[in-house]
Structure formats: structure tokens, C-alpha cells
PDB file of C-alpha atoms in Angstrom:
ATOM      1  CA  CYS A   1      92.942  69.536  99.701  1.00 60.00           C
ATOM      2  CA  GLY A   2      90.347  68.946 102.430  1.00 57.00           C
ATOM      3  CA  GLY A   3      92.581  70.149 105.260  1.00 51.00           C
ATOM      4  CA  GLU A   4      91.081  72.039 108.201  1.00 56.00           C
ATOM      5  CA  ILE A   5      91.984  75.722 108.464  1.00 62.00           C
ATOM      6  CA  LEU A   6      91.920  77.403 111.874  1.00 58.00           C
ATOM      7  CA  THR A   7      91.579  81.197 111.998  1.00 63.00           C
ATOM      8  CA  ASP A   8      90.791  83.889 114.544  1.00 66.00           C
ATOM      9  CA  ASP A   9      87.615  85.979 114.535  1.00 71.00           C
ATOM     10  CA  THR A  10      88.957  88.665 112.194  1.00 78.00           C
ATOM     11  CA  THR A  11      90.749  86.621 109.506  1.00 79.00           C
ATOM     12  CA  ALA A  12      89.137  87.177 106.091  1.00 74.00           C
ATOM     13  CA  ALA A  13      91.815  85.748 103.783  1.00 70.00           C
ATOM     14  CA  THR A  14      94.609  83.315 104.564  1.00 72.00           C
ATOM     15  CA  PHE A  15      96.488  80.264 103.261  1.00 61.00           C
ATOM     16  CA  CYS A  16      95.918  76.559 103.734  1.00 60.00           C
ATOM     17  CA  PRO A  17      98.698  75.310 106.055  1.00 54.00           C
ATOM     18  CA  PHE A  18      98.756  71.959 104.226  1.00 44.00           C
ATOM     19  CA  CYS A  19      98.749  72.797 100.509  1.00 53.00           C
ATOM     20  CA  GLY A  20      99.467  76.540 100.598  1.00 58.00           C
ATOM     21  CA  ASN A  21      96.451  77.515  98.477  1.00 61.00           C
ATOM     22  CA  PRO A  22      94.891  80.919  99.235  1.00 62.00           C
ATOM     23  CA  THR A  23      91.550  80.813 101.018  1.00 69.00           C
ATOM     24  CA  ILE A  24      88.933  83.522 101.526  1.00 69.00           C
ATOM     25  CA  VAL A  25      86.289  83.488 104.257  1.00 72.00           C
ATOM     26  CA  PRO A  26      83.432  85.161 102.329  1.00 68.00           C
ATOM     27  CA  THR A  27      81.106  85.663 105.311  1.00 70.00           C
ATOM     28  CA  ARG A  28      83.656  88.043 106.839  1.00 72.00           C
ATOM     29  CA  LEU A  29      83.694  90.256 103.753  1.00 74.00           C
ATOM     30  CA  SER A  30      79.994  90.485 103.014  1.00 75.00           C
ATOM     31  CA  GLY A  31      77.063  92.634 104.069  1.00 76.00           C
ATOM     32  CA  THR A  32      78.146  95.405 106.430  1.00 74.00           C
ATOM     33  CA  LEU A  33      81.629  93.842 106.556  1.00 82.00           C
ATOM     34  CA  LYS A  34      82.190  94.248 102.820  1.00 90.00           C
ATOM     35  CA  PRO A  35      84.812  96.928 102.084  1.00 93.00           C
ATOM     36  CA  GLU A  36      83.810  99.769  99.795  1.00 94.00           C
ATOM     37  CA  ALA A  37      87.158  99.781  98.023  1.00 96.00           C
ATOM     38  CA  VAL A  38      90.615  98.240  97.928  1.00 96.00           C
ATOM     39  CA  LEU A  39      94.020  99.670  97.048  1.00 96.00           C
ATOM     40  CA  PRO A  40      95.936  96.989  95.083  1.00 96.00           C
ATOM     41  CA  PHE A  41      99.558  96.111  95.859  1.00 96.00           C
ATOM     42  CA  GLN A  42     102.098  97.974  93.735  1.00 96.00           C
ATOM     43  CA  LYS A  43     105.194  96.619  95.501  1.00 96.00           C
ATOM     44  CA  SER A  44     106.124  92.953  95.177  1.00 95.00           C
ATOM     45  CA  ARG A  45     107.391  90.567  97.806  1.00 93.00           C
ATOM     46  CA  GLU A  46     110.871  90.926  96.271  1.00 95.00           C
ATOM     47  CA  ASP A  47     110.624  94.698  96.858  1.00 96.00           C
ATOM     48  CA  ALA A  48     109.731  94.068 100.509  1.00 95.00           C
ATOM     49  CA  VAL A  49     112.636  91.648 101.012  1.00 94.00           C
ATOM     50  CA  ALA A  50     115.059  94.115  99.423  1.00 94.00           C
ATOM     51  CA  ALA A  51     113.765  96.945 101.645  1.00 93.00           C
ATOM     52  CA  PHE A  52     114.105  94.788 104.768  1.00 92.00           C
ATOM     53  CA  LEU A  53     117.687  93.781 103.897  1.00 91.00           C
ATOM     54  CA  LYS A  54     118.565  97.431 103.210  1.00 91.00           C
ATOM     55  CA  LEU A  55     117.156  98.408 106.610  1.00 88.00           C
ATOM     56  CA  CYS A  56     119.303  95.748 108.291  1.00 87.00           C
ATOM     57  CA  LYS A  57     122.462  96.505 106.296  1.00 88.00           C
ATOM     58  CA  GLY A  58     125.335  98.062 108.217  1.00 85.00           C
ATOM     59  CA  LYS A  59     123.923  97.128 111.645  1.00 80.00           C
ATOM     60  CA  PRO A  60     126.848  95.332 113.359  1.00 81.00           C
ATOM     61  CA  LEU A  61     124.845  94.711 116.552  1.00 77.00           C
ATOM     62  CA  LEU A  62     121.996  92.931 114.761  1.00 83.00           C
ATOM     63  CA  PRO A  63     121.633  89.186 115.508  1.00 83.00           C
ATOM     64  CA  LYS A  64     123.272  87.229 112.690  1.00 79.00           C
ATOM     65  CA  ASP A  65     120.236  85.075 111.980  1.00 79.00           C
ATOM     66  CA  PHE A  66     117.823  88.020 111.794  1.00 81.00           C
ATOM     67  CA  THR A  67     118.220  88.191 108.005  1.00 83.00           C
ATOM     68  CA  SER A  68     118.301  84.446 107.412  1.00 86.00           C
ATOM     69  CA  GLN A  69     116.330  82.880 104.573  1.00 88.00           C
ATOM     70  CA  GLN A  70     113.915  81.441 107.108  1.00 85.00           C
ATOM     71  CA  GLN A  71     113.308  84.935 108.426  1.00 83.00           C
ATOM     72  CA  LEU A  72     112.829  86.430 104.954  1.00 88.00           C
ATOM     73  CA  GLU A  73     110.189  83.818 104.146  1.00 87.00           C
ATOM     74  CA  LYS A  74     108.055  85.217 106.977  1.00 88.00           C
ATOM     75  CA  ILE A  75     107.567  88.540 105.172  1.00 92.00           C
ATOM     76  CA  THR A  76     103.886  88.523 104.285  1.00 91.00           C
ATOM     77  CA  GLY A  77     101.597  90.704 102.222  1.00 93.00           C
ATOM     78  CA  MET A  78      98.430  91.711 104.027  1.00 93.00           C
ATOM     79  CA  TYR A  79      95.388  93.823 103.285  1.00 94.00           C
ATOM     80  CA  VAL A  80      94.804  95.817 106.461  1.00 94.00           C
ATOM     81  CA  PRO A  81      91.308  97.181 107.183  1.00 94.00           C
ATOM     82  CA  PHE A  82      91.144 100.968 107.379  1.00 96.00           C
ATOM     83  CA  TRP A  83      88.555 103.643 107.956  1.00 96.00           C
ATOM     84  CA  LEU A  84      88.942 106.757 105.812  1.00 96.00           C
ATOM     85  CA  TYR A  85      87.246 109.639 107.593  1.00 95.00           C
ATOM     86  CA  ASP A  86      85.779 112.784 106.075  1.00 95.00           C
ATOM     87  CA  CYS A  87      85.163 115.718 108.390  1.00 93.00           C
ATOM     88  CA  ASP A  88      84.848 119.498 108.627  1.00 95.00           C
ATOM     89  CA  ALA A  89      86.748 121.514 111.207  1.00 93.00           C
ATOM     90  CA  ASP A  90      86.451 125.069 112.518  1.00 94.00           C
ATOM     91  CA  PHE A  91      89.369 126.569 114.433  1.00 91.00           C
ATOM     92  CA  SER A  92      89.626 129.736 116.480  1.00 92.00           C
ATOM     93  CA  GLY A  93      92.440 130.867 118.745  1.00 90.00           C
ATOM     94  CA  SER A  94      94.592 133.715 119.940  1.00 93.00           C
ATOM     95  CA  TYR A  95      98.271 134.346 120.600  1.00 93.00           C
ATOM     96  CA  LYS A  96     100.213 136.798 122.729  1.00 95.00           C
ATOM     97  CA  ALA A  97     103.081 137.945 120.546  1.00 95.00           C
ATOM     98  CA  THR A  98     106.060 140.254 120.902  1.00 97.00           C
ATOM     99  CA  ARG A  99     108.373 141.964 118.476  1.00 96.00           C
ATOM    100  CA  ILE A 100     111.682 143.027 120.018  1.00 96.00           C
ATOM    101  CA  HIS A 101     113.961 145.698 118.533  1.00 95.00           C
ATOM    102  CA  ARG A 102     117.489 146.315 119.746  1.00 95.00           C
ATOM    103  CA  TRP A 103     119.971 149.055 118.789  1.00 95.00           C
ATOM    104  CA  SER A 104     122.878 151.001 120.277  1.00 95.00           C
ATOM    105  CA  ASP A 105     124.549 154.360 120.107  1.00 92.00           C
ATOM    106  CA  SER A 106     127.852 155.566 121.510  1.00 90.00           C
ATOM    107  CA  ARG A 107     126.439 155.723 125.047  1.00 91.00           C
ATOM    108  CA  TYR A 108     123.579 153.237 125.463  1.00 93.00           C
ATOM    109  CA  HIS A 109     122.033 149.961 124.354  1.00 95.00           C
ATOM    110  CA  TYR A 110     118.302 150.188 123.689  1.00 95.00           C
ATOM    111  CA  THR A 111     115.519 147.581 123.650  1.00 96.00           C
ATOM    112  CA  ARG A 112     111.951 148.244 122.546  1.00 96.00           C
ATOM    113  CA  THR A 113     109.338 145.510 122.959  1.00 96.00           C
ATOM    114  CA  GLU A 114     106.024 145.700 121.117  1.00 96.00           C
ATOM    115  CA  HIS A 115     103.144 143.545 122.340  1.00 97.00           C
ATOM    116  CA  PHE A 116     100.382 142.147 120.128  1.00 96.00           C
ATOM    117  CA  LEU A 117      97.218 140.115 120.540  1.00 95.00           C
ATOM    118  CA  LEU A 118      96.779 137.927 117.471  1.00 94.00           C
ATOM    119  CA  ASN A 119      93.431 136.344 116.643  1.00 95.00           C
ATOM    120  CA  ARG A 120      93.127 133.533 114.138  1.00 93.00           C
ATOM    121  CA  ALA A 121      90.146 131.667 112.709  1.00 93.00           C
ATOM    122  CA  ALA A 122      89.985 129.060 109.977  1.00 93.00           C
ATOM    123  CA  SER A 123      87.774 126.383 108.489  1.00 94.00           C
ATOM    124  CA  ALA A 124      88.917 123.299 106.627  1.00 93.00           C
ATOM    125  CA  ARG A 125      87.465 120.187 105.057  1.00 94.00           C
ATOM    126  CA  PHE A 126      89.399 116.947 105.470  1.00 94.00           C
ATOM    127  CA  SER A 127      88.921 113.952 103.212  1.00 92.00           C
ATOM    128  CA  GLY A 128      90.227 110.404 103.616  1.00 93.00           C
ATOM    129  CA  ILE A 129      92.026 110.655 106.975  1.00 94.00           C
ATOM    130  CA  PRO A 130      93.208 107.057 107.531  1.00 94.00           C
ATOM    131  CA  MET A 131      93.041 105.011 110.701  1.00 93.00           C
ATOM    132  CA  ASP A 132      93.623 101.289 110.788  1.00 93.00           C
ATOM    133  CA  ALA A 133      90.535  99.375 111.849  1.00 93.00           C
ATOM    134  CA  SER A 134      92.395  96.372 113.285  1.00 91.00           C
ATOM    135  CA  SER A 135      93.191  96.108 116.983  1.00 89.00           C
ATOM    136  CA  LYS A 136      96.156  93.878 116.042  1.00 85.00           C
ATOM    137  CA  MET A 137      98.022  96.712 114.324  1.00 86.00           C
ATOM    138  CA  GLU A 138      99.923  99.422 116.177  1.00 86.00           C
ATOM    139  CA  ASP A 139      98.557 102.836 115.165  1.00 86.00           C
ATOM    140  CA  MET A 140     102.024 104.387 115.458  1.00 87.00           C
ATOM    141  CA  PHE A 141     103.499 101.953 112.931  1.00 89.00           C
ATOM    142  CA  MET A 142     100.595 102.262 110.521  1.00 91.00           C
ATOM    143  CA  GLU A 143     100.757 106.063 110.579  1.00 91.00           C
ATOM    144  CA  SER A 144     104.518 105.876 109.937  1.00 93.00           C
ATOM    145  CA  ILE A 145     104.027 104.339 106.475  1.00 94.00           C
ATOM    146  CA  GLU A 146     101.461 106.916 105.323  1.00 93.00           C
ATOM    147  CA  PRO A 147     100.501 108.411 102.950  1.00 93.00           C
ATOM    148  CA  PHE A 148      98.638 106.207 100.487  1.00 95.00           C
ATOM    149  CA  ASP A 149      97.550 107.471  97.072  1.00 94.00           C
ATOM    150  CA  TYR A 150      93.786 106.979  97.067  1.00 94.00           C
ATOM    151  CA  SER A 151      93.484 107.895  93.384  1.00 94.00           C
ATOM    152  CA  GLN A 152      94.494 104.291  92.618  1.00 95.00           C
ATOM    153  CA  MET A 153      91.669 102.863  94.737  1.00 95.00           C
ATOM    154  CA  VAL A 154      89.313 100.468  92.968  1.00 96.00           C
ATOM    155  CA  PRO A 155      85.916  99.003  93.927  1.00 96.00           C
ATOM    156  CA  TYR A 156      86.305  95.986  96.189  1.00 93.00           C
ATOM    157  CA  ASP A 157      86.524  92.548  94.606  1.00 92.00           C
ATOM    158  CA  ASN A 158      87.613  89.267  96.210  1.00 89.00           C
ATOM    159  CA  VAL A 159      90.068  88.692  93.372  1.00 90.00           C
ATOM    160  CA  TYR A 160      92.478  91.292  94.821  1.00 92.00           C
ATOM    161  CA  LEU A 161      92.891  89.229  97.988  1.00 90.00           C
ATOM    162  CA  THR A 162      94.233  86.158  96.217  1.00 87.00           C
ATOM    163  CA  GLY A 163      97.728  85.368  97.484  1.00 87.00           C
ATOM    164  CA  TYR A 164      97.557  87.747 100.466  1.00 91.00           C
ATOM    165  CA  LEU A 165      96.347  87.733 104.032  1.00 89.00           C
ATOM    166  CA  ALA A 166      93.437  89.963 105.001  1.00 90.00           C
ATOM    167  CA  ASP A 167      91.515  90.864 108.134  1.00 88.00           C
ATOM    168  CA  LYS A 168      88.073  92.311 108.625  1.00 90.00           C
ATOM    169  CA  TYR A 169      87.730  95.313 110.885  1.00 92.00           C
ATOM    170  CA  ASP A 170      87.254  94.849 114.625  1.00 90.00           C
ATOM    171  CA  VAL A 171      87.441  98.546 115.495  1.00 92.00           C
ATOM    172  CA  GLU A 172      84.183 100.339 114.766  1.00 93.00           C
ATOM    173  CA  ALA A 173      84.272 103.666 112.930  1.00 92.00           C
ATOM    174  CA  LYS A 174      82.866 105.455 115.973  1.00 93.00           C
ATOM    175  CA  GLN A 175      85.775 104.232 118.114  1.00 93.00           C
ATOM    176  CA  GLY A 176      88.288 106.027 115.918  1.00 90.00           C
ATOM    177  CA  GLU A 177      86.729 109.479 116.065  1.00 91.00           C
ATOM    178  CA  ASP A 178      88.774 110.624 119.086  1.00 91.00           C
ATOM    179  CA  ARG A 179      92.026 109.694 117.341  1.00 90.00           C
ATOM    180  CA  ILE A 180      90.906 111.444 114.156  1.00 92.00           C
ATOM    181  CA  ARG A 181      90.015 114.531 116.163  1.00 91.00           C
ATOM    182  CA  GLN A 182      93.545 114.581 117.613  1.00 91.00           C
ATOM    183  CA  ARG A 183      95.071 114.382 114.142  1.00 91.00           C
ATOM    184  CA  VAL A 184      92.785 117.114 112.785  1.00 92.00           C
ATOM    185  CA  GLU A 185      93.482 119.355 115.762  1.00 89.00           C
ATOM    186  CA  GLN A 186      97.251 118.926 115.368  1.00 89.00           C
ATOM    187  CA  SER A 187      97.056 119.578 111.639  1.00 91.00           C
ATOM    188  CA  MET A 188      94.956 122.729 112.101  1.00 90.00           C
ATOM    189  CA  SER A 189      97.195 124.017 114.913  1.00 87.00           C
ATOM    190  CA  ASP A 190     100.332 123.512 112.813  1.00 88.00           C
ATOM    191  CA  ALA A 191      98.761 125.288 109.836  1.00 89.00           C
ATOM    192  CA  ILE A 192      97.645 128.255 111.961  1.00 89.00           C
ATOM    193  CA  GLN A 193     101.047 128.440 113.656  1.00 86.00           C
ATOM    194  CA  GLU A 194     102.664 128.937 110.256  1.00 88.00           C
ATOM    195  CA  THR A 195     100.647 132.146 109.807  1.00 89.00           C
ATOM    196  CA  VAL A 196     102.168 133.667 112.941  1.00 88.00           C
ATOM    197  CA  MET A 197     105.278 135.009 111.251  1.00 87.00           C
ATOM    198  CA  GLY A 198     107.498 138.026 111.842  1.00 90.00           C
ATOM    199  CA  TYR A 199     107.306 138.019 115.636  1.00 93.00           C
ATOM    200  CA  THR A 200     110.031 137.375 118.200  1.00 94.00           C
ATOM    201  CA  THR A 201     107.700 135.262 120.349  1.00 94.00           C
ATOM    202  CA  ALA A 202     104.153 133.991 119.867  1.00 92.00           C
ATOM    203  CA  ILE A 203     102.514 132.092 122.730  1.00 92.00           C
ATOM    204  CA  PRO A 204      99.052 130.554 122.274  1.00 90.00           C
ATOM    205  CA  THR A 205      96.624 131.683 124.983  1.00 90.00           C
ATOM    206  CA  ASN A 206      93.525 129.774 123.954  1.00 87.00           C
ATOM    207  CA  ARG A 207      92.171 127.776 121.084  1.00 86.00           C
ATOM    208  CA  ARG A 208      89.012 125.996 120.139  1.00 89.00           C
ATOM    209  CA  ILE A 209      88.361 123.436 117.463  1.00 89.00           C
ATOM    210  CA  ASP A 210      85.038 121.930 116.438  1.00 91.00           C
ATOM    211  CA  VAL A 211      85.073 118.772 114.328  1.00 90.00           C
ATOM    212  CA  GLN A 212      81.992 117.520 112.526  1.00 91.00           C
ATOM    213  CA  HIS A 213      82.491 113.926 111.445  1.00 88.00           C
ATOM    214  CA  GLY A 214      81.064 112.850 108.126  1.00 88.00           C
ATOM    215  CA  HIS A 215      81.238 109.574 106.265  1.00 89.00           C
ATOM    216  CA  ALA A 216      83.828 106.940 107.257  1.00 93.00           C
ATOM    217  CA  LYS A 217      84.728 104.761 104.280  1.00 95.00           C
ATOM    218  CA  TYR A 218      85.736 101.142 104.905  1.00 95.00           C
ATOM    219  CA  VAL A 219      88.665 100.069 102.699  1.00 96.00           C
ATOM    220  CA  LEU A 220      91.555  97.591 102.554  1.00 96.00           C
ATOM    221  CA  LEU A 221      95.093  98.970 102.167  1.00 96.00           C
ATOM    222  CA  PRO A 222      98.219  96.967 101.201  1.00 96.00           C
ATOM    223  CA  VAL A 223     101.024  96.360 103.700  1.00 96.00           C
ATOM    224  CA  TRP A 224     104.053  94.048 103.693  1.00 96.00           C
ATOM    225  CA  MET A 225     104.908  93.006 107.221  1.00 92.00           C
ATOM    226  CA  LEU A 226     107.202  90.900 109.376  1.00 90.00           C
ATOM    227  CA  ASN A 227     106.786  90.262 113.102  1.00 85.00           C
ATOM    228  CA  SER A 228     109.727  88.564 114.826  1.00 82.00           C
ATOM    229  CA  ARG A 229     110.334  87.444 118.392  1.00 78.00           C
ATOM    230  CA  TYR A 230     113.784  87.899 119.912  1.00 78.00           C
ATOM    231  CA  ASN A 231     114.609  87.539 123.619  1.00 79.00           C
ATOM    232  CA  GLY A 232     110.928  87.687 124.510  1.00 80.00           C
ATOM    233  CA  LYS A 233     110.214  90.903 122.566  1.00 83.00           C
ATOM    234  CA  THR A 234     108.364  91.448 119.285  1.00 84.00           C
ATOM    235  CA  TYR A 235     110.048  93.433 116.517  1.00 86.00           C
ATOM    236  CA  THR A 236     108.023  94.739 113.586  1.00 88.00           C
ATOM    237  CA  PHE A 237     108.898  95.624 110.001  1.00 92.00           C
ATOM    238  CA  LEU A 238     106.238  97.246 107.811  1.00 93.00           C
ATOM    239  CA  MET A 239     106.309  98.487 104.232  1.00 96.00           C
ATOM    240  CA  ASN A 240     103.617 100.430 102.424  1.00 96.00           C
ATOM    241  CA  GLY A 241     102.545  98.023  99.685  1.00 96.00           C
ATOM    242  CA  GLN A 242     101.874 100.889  97.296  1.00 96.00           C
ATOM    243  CA  THR A 243     104.677 103.440  97.836  1.00 96.00           C
ATOM    244  CA  GLY A 244     107.410 101.312  99.457  1.00 96.00           C
ATOM    245  CA  LYS A 245     107.754 103.563 102.522  1.00 95.00           C
ATOM    246  CA  ILE A 246     109.058 101.521 105.462  1.00 94.00           C
ATOM    247  CA  THR A 247     109.205 101.569 109.239  1.00 92.00           C
ATOM    248  CA  GLY A 248     110.448  99.059 111.769  1.00 87.00           C
ATOM    249  CA  THR A 249     112.273  98.138 114.924  1.00 85.00           C
ATOM    250  CA  LEU A 250     115.389  95.964 115.095  1.00 84.00           C
ATOM    251  CA  PRO A 251     116.826  93.899 117.970  1.00 83.00           C
ATOM    252  CA  VAL A 252     120.324  94.195 119.399  1.00 78.00           C
ATOM    253  CA  CYS A 253     122.338  91.047 120.035  1.00 64.00           C
ATOM    254  CA  LYS A 254     123.982  91.083 123.478  1.00 57.00           C
ATOM    255  CA  LYS A 255     126.881  88.890 122.336  1.00 59.00           C
ATOM    256  CA  GLN A 256     127.526  91.108 119.315  1.00 54.00           C
ATOM    257  CA  THR A 257     127.385  94.178 121.543  1.00 54.00           C
ATOM    258  CA  ALA A 258     129.894  92.682 123.990  1.00 52.00           C
ATOM    259  CA  LYS A 259     132.288  91.803 121.149  1.00 53.00           C
ATOM    260  CA  TRP A 260     131.907  95.275 119.641  1.00 48.00           C
ATOM    261  CA  PHE A 261     132.728  97.055 122.902  1.00 49.00           C
ATOM    262  CA  ALA A 262     135.559  94.627 123.604  1.00 50.00           C
ATOM    263  CA  GLY A 263     137.028  95.502 120.203  1.00 52.00           C
ATOM    264  CA  ILE A 264     136.786  99.222 120.954  1.00 52.00           C
ATOM    265  CA  CYS A 265     138.417  98.783 124.371  1.00 50.00           C
ATOM    266  CA  ALA A 266     141.209  96.709 122.857  1.00 49.00           C
ATOM    267  CA  GLY A 267     141.793  99.369 120.219  1.00 51.00           C
ATOM    268  CA  VAL A 268     141.911 102.148 122.813  1.00 48.00           C
ATOM    269  CA  THR A 269     144.284 100.142 125.009  1.00 52.00           C
ATOM    270  CA  LEU A 270     146.622  99.474 122.063  1.00 45.00           C
ATOM    271  CA  ALA A 271     146.610 103.135 121.083  1.00 50.00           C
ATOM    272  CA  ALA A 272     147.412 104.194 124.658  1.00 49.00           C
ATOM    273  CA  THR A 273     150.272 101.660 124.883  1.00 49.00           C
ATOM    274  CA  LEU A 274     151.780 102.827 121.591  1.00 42.00           C
ATOM    275  CA  PHE A 275     151.507 106.458 122.709  1.00 41.00           C
ATOM    276  CA  GLN A 276     153.336 105.692 125.984  1.00 52.00           C
ATOM    277  CA  PHE A 277     156.006 103.804 124.057  1.00 43.00           C
ATOM    278  CA  TRP A 278     156.446 106.779 121.744  1.00 46.00           C
ATOM    279  CA  LEU A 279     156.853 109.109 124.734  1.00 46.00           C
ATOM    280  CA  MET A 280     159.534 106.851 126.199  1.00 51.00           C
ATOM    281  CA  ILE A 281     161.441 106.976 122.937  1.00 52.00           C
TER     282      ILE A 281
END
């Protein structure tokens, strides 16, 4: 339509604010910025709206206009840039463990405590550990809607972006390695902990983990999202555009809260009055 479109430095696909037609900024998805693959949307906008309304259902303290039609129209599909990391990890650690036995006879109670030193070592190969590559997105929220099924990934093509928003990455792969290391370390520790069975106590005394980072694959993953402002705070709703898994935060209306507590107090007062009247009778 000839209208001017204003974007920030990371916008790769958006809509014309005048005619609504989808627009792609090709220079932000080419060369080293071109994704290796994309995971197409499997959930529709109608699915996202239904999930949002279900999340809000039965919340008496929610602001009344939070599920208005105007609010629902803000739910937007977006391809979020991600790095998928491959790495190898070696773990070694030890635990001080005890096994306590108790028994009694006609005269005494007995306790026998056995002490053990447990050594554990393991190696593992991790493939496709995700981390969002956009500084705009909260890592906690993005991790909450995992996992994605990478078997449905397809080679990147601009055609998949039509009708959706998209950003290019602004977090380099190297910047995410510390976060990936934390996730690998937690995963390895949890797996090793599960092997320490049959003991009364098991306390880790030391552990060491070495992570060797391999290839980090640049991909776009589908997310339905809604960011809303209420009383100066931002509330976020996200839905995995492939599996439908959701996460989000909801505001609390102060007026609704006051009415709700007033109703409870009135009910308690009425019950107390009726009870006193019954005692007098």
C-alpha cells in the first residue's frame, strides 16, 4: 500500500499497520542470520484464544476487561529465535550415605547405622537443548512451554513466516553457554541422584562436571503470546505453537478483591448472628 513500516533492530517479519499485509525484512534473515530450520505452527489462533480463556476461567479476582474482545485480538503468533545446543558432558561425584536399622526386644531398643562412601561417574551426550536467542523473551517463560518436537522441523523457508511475527536473534550462541551448562549440570545431577537408592540418607560431598559444547543450531520455534499492561505491570501469556502447552501470569483487580472479601465478611457476620440467635432460642 506504500505505507511506511517502523520496526526495531531485531524484527524480521511483521504486519503493515495500514493495510495489515504481512511483511518480511529479508536482510535480517539472510547470510549468517538465516535460520537453519523452522518448526511450523500446529496450533491455530483459535486454539490460543481458547487456551487463554480457559486459563482465565474461574478467576473471580481477574479484572473484568482482561478477557475482552479487544484483549483477545492482541494474541499474536510469533516465530521466536532459538539456539539448539549439542554438547557432551562427563560427571563425577561422591556421596556420604547411611543405612539405619532399628529393632527392639523385650528389654531394649537397638539402632545400627552403616556408613558408605558412594562414588558415581557418568557420561552423556545432549542434543538440541533449547535456549531462546531473543533478549526480549523471558527465559523462565520460554522454558515453561518446553518441550518442542524437533522431528517436525523443516528446512527454513520465508513462506512459513507469512501471517506471523518473527525476530532475528540478538543473543549470540556463545552467550548462552553458561545457561546451557547450568541445565546440563542439573539434569546430570538429577539423573545420578536417582541411582542413589536404598539408603536412609545420601549427602553429596563433591561433584565435577565437564561440558564440551558442540554445534549450536539456529532455528525459529512457534509461540502464541499476549503481553498486557495492568496497573503499571506487564502480564504475559504464552502457548507453545506446536504442542499447546501454556504458561502465564494474571493480574488481580483491587476492586474485585475488596468486593470478594467484603462478601466473605458479610457471610461470616450473618452466620455468627444466626448462631447467637439460635443460642438465645
